[in-house]
Backbone as CSV, one residue per row, in Angstrom:
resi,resn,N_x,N_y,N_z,CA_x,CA_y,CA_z,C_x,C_y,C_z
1,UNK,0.701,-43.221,-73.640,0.007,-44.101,-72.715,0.477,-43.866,-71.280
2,UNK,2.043,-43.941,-71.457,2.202,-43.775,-69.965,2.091,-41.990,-68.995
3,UNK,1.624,-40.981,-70.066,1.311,-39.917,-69.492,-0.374,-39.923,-68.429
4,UNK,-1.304,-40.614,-69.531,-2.662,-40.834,-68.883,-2.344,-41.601,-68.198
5,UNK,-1.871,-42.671,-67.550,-1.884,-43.249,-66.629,-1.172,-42.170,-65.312
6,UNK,-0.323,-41.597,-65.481,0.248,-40.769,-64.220,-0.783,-39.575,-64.387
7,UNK,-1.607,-39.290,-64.873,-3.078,-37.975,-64.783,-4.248,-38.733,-63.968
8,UNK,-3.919,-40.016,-64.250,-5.148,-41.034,-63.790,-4.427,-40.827,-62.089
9,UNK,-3.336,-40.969,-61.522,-3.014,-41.450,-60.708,-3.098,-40.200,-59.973
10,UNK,-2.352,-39.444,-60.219,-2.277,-37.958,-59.987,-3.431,-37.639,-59.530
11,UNK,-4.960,-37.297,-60.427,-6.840,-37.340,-60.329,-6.781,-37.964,-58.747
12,UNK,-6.353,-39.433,-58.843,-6.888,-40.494,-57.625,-6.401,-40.114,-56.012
13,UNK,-5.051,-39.771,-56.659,-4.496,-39.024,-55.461,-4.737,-37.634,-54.946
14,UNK,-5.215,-36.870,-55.873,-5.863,-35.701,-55.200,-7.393,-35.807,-54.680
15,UNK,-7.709,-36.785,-55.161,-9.522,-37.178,-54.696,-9.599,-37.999,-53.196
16,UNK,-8.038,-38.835,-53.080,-8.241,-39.334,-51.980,-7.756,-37.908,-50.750
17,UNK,-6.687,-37.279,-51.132,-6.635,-35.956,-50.206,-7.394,-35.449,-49.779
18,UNK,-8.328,-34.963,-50.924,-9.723,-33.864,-51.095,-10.673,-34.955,-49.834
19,UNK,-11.016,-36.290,-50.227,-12.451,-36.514,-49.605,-11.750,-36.843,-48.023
20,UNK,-10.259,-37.400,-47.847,-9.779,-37.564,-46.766,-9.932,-36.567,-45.885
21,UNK,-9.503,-35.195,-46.259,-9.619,-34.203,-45.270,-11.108,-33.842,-45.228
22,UNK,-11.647,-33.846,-46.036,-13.592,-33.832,-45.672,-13.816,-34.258,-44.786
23,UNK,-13.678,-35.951,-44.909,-13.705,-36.568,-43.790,-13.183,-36.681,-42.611
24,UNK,-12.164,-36.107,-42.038,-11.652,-35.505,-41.047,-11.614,-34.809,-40.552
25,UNK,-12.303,-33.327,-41.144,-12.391,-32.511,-40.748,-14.386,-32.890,-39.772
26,UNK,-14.000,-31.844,-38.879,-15.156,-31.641,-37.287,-16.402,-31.047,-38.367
27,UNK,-16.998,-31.447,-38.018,-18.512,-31.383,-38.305,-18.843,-29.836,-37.681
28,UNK,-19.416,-29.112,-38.633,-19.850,-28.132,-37.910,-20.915,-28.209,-36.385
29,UNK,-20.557,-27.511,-35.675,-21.739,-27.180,-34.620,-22.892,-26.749,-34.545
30,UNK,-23.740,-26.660,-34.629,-25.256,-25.900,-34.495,-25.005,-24.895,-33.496
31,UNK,-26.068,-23.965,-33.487,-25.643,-23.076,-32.492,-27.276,-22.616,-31.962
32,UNK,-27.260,-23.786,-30.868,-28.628,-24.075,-30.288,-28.900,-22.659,-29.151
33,UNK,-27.665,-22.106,-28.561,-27.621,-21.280,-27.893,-28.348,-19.687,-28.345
34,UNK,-27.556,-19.514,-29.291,-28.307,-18.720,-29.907,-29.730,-18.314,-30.672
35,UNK,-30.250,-19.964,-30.874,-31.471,-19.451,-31.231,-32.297,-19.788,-30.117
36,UNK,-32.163,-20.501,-28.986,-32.796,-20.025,-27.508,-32.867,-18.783,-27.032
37,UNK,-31.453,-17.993,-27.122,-31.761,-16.473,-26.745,-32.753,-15.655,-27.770
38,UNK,-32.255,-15.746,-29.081,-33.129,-15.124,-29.830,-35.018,-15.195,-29.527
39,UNK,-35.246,-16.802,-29.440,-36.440,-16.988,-29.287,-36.891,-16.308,-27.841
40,UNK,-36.064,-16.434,-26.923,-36.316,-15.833,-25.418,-36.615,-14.060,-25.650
41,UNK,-35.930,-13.684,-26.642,-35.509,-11.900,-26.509,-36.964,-11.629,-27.436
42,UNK,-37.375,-12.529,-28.274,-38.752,-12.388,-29.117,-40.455,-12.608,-28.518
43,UNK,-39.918,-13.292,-27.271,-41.277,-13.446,-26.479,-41.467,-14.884,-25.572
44,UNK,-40.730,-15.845,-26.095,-41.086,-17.218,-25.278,-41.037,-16.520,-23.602
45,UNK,-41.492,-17.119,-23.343,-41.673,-16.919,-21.417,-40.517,-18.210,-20.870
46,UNK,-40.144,-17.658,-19.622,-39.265,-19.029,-19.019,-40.179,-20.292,-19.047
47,UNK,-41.296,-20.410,-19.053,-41.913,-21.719,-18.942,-42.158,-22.433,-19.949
48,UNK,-41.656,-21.995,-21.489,-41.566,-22.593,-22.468,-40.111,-22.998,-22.552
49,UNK,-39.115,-23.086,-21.913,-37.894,-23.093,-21.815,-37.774,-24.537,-22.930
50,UNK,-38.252,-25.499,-22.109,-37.976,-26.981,-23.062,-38.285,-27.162,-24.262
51,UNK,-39.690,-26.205,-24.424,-40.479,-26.067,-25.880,-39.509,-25.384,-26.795
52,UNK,-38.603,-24.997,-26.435,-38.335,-23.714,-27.121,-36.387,-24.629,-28.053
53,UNK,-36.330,-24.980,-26.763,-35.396,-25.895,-26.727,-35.214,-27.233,-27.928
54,UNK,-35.786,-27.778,-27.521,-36.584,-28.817,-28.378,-36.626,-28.429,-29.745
55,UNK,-37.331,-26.955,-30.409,-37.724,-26.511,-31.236,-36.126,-26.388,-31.697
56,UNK,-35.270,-25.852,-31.353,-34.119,-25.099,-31.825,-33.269,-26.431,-32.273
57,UNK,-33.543,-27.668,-31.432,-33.072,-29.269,-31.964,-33.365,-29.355,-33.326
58,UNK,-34.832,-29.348,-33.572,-35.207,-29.434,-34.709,-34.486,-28.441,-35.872
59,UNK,-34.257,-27.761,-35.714,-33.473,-26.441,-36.677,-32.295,-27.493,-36.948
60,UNK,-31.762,-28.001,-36.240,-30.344,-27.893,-36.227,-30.026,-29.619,-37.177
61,UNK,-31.339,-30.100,-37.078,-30.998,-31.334,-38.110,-31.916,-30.978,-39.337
62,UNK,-32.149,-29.884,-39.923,-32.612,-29.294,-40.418,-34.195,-29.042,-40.885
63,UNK,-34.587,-29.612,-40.057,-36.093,-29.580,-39.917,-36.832,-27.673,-39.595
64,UNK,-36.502,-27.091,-40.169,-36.802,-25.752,-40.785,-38.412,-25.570,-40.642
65,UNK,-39.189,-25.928,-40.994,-40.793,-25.952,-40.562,-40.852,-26.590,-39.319
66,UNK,-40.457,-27.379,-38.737,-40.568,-28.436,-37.429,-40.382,-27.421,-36.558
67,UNK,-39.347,-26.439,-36.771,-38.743,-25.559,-35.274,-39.569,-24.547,-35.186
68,UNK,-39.784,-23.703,-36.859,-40.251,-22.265,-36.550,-41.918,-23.336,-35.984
69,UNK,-42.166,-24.463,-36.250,-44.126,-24.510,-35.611,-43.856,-24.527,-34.355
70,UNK,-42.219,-24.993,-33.948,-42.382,-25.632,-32.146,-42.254,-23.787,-31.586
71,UNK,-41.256,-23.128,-32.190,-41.512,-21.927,-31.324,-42.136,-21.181,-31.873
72,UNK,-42.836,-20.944,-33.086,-44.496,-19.988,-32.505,-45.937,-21.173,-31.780
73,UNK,-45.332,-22.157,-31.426,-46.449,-22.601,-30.539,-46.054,-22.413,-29.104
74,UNK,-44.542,-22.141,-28.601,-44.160,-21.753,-27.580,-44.380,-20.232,-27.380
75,UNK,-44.855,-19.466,-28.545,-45.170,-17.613,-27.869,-44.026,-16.828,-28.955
76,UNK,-43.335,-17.636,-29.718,-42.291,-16.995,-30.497,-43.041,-16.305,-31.694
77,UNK,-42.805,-15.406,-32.368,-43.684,-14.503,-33.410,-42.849,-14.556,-34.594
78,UNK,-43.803,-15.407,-35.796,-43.108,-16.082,-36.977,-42.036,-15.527,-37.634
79,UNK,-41.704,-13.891,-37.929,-40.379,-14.045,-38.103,-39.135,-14.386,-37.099
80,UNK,-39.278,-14.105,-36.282,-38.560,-14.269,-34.811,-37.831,-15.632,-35.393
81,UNK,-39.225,-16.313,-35.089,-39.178,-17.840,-34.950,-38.318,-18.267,-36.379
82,UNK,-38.586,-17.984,-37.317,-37.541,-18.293,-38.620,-36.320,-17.795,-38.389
83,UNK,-36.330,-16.443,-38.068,-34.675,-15.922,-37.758,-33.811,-17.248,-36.423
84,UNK,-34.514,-17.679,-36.025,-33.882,-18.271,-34.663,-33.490,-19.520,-35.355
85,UNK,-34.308,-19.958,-35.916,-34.185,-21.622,-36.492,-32.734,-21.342,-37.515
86,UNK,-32.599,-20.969,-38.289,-31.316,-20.271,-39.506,-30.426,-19.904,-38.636
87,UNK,-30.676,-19.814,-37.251,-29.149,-19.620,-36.406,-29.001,-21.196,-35.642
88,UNK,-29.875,-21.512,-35.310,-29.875,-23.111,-34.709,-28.934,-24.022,-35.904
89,UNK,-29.196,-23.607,-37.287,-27.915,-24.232,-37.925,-26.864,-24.131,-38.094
90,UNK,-26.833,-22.703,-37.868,-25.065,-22.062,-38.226,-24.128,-22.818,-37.376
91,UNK,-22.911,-22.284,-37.531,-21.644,-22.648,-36.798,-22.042,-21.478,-35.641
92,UNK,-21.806,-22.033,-34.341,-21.050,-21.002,-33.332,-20.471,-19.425,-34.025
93,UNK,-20.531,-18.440,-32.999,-19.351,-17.756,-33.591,-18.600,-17.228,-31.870
């Protein structure tokens, strides 16, 4: 009896470690930068700048159809526009 109880405790205490440092640990970044350039190097014009912008927001809370429609309606060309959005989520590098 008194072994399962110290496996029980042992379990509780590594679960509070495990979800503690989850929770402490920094939230990844999006990396909005990069899929602005990408979308810029694929065709957007400077005057879609905000459109394009905007679009790469959407990527990054994962709205994946929301971004690639905002930048091929800004001039971005649909793979472009998917490659850019899949970097709008990543981490920085």
């Amino acid at each position: 009896m008194r072994t399962s109880k110290t496996r029980v405790a042992g379990v509780l205490a590594g679960l509070t470690l495990t979800l503690g440092g989850a929770l402490a640990a920094p939230a990844a970044q999006a990396d909005i930068p990069a899929c602005v350039q990408m979308a810029g190097q694929a065709g957007a014009g400077g005057s879609a700048a905000d459109a394009v912008t905007a679009a790469c927001s959407r990527g990054v809370s994962g709205d994946l159809q929301g971004c690639v429609s905002g930048l091929t309606a800004a001039g971005v060309p649909g793979g472009a526009a998917n490659g850019a959005c899949r970097l709008a989520a990543q981490e920085p590098r």
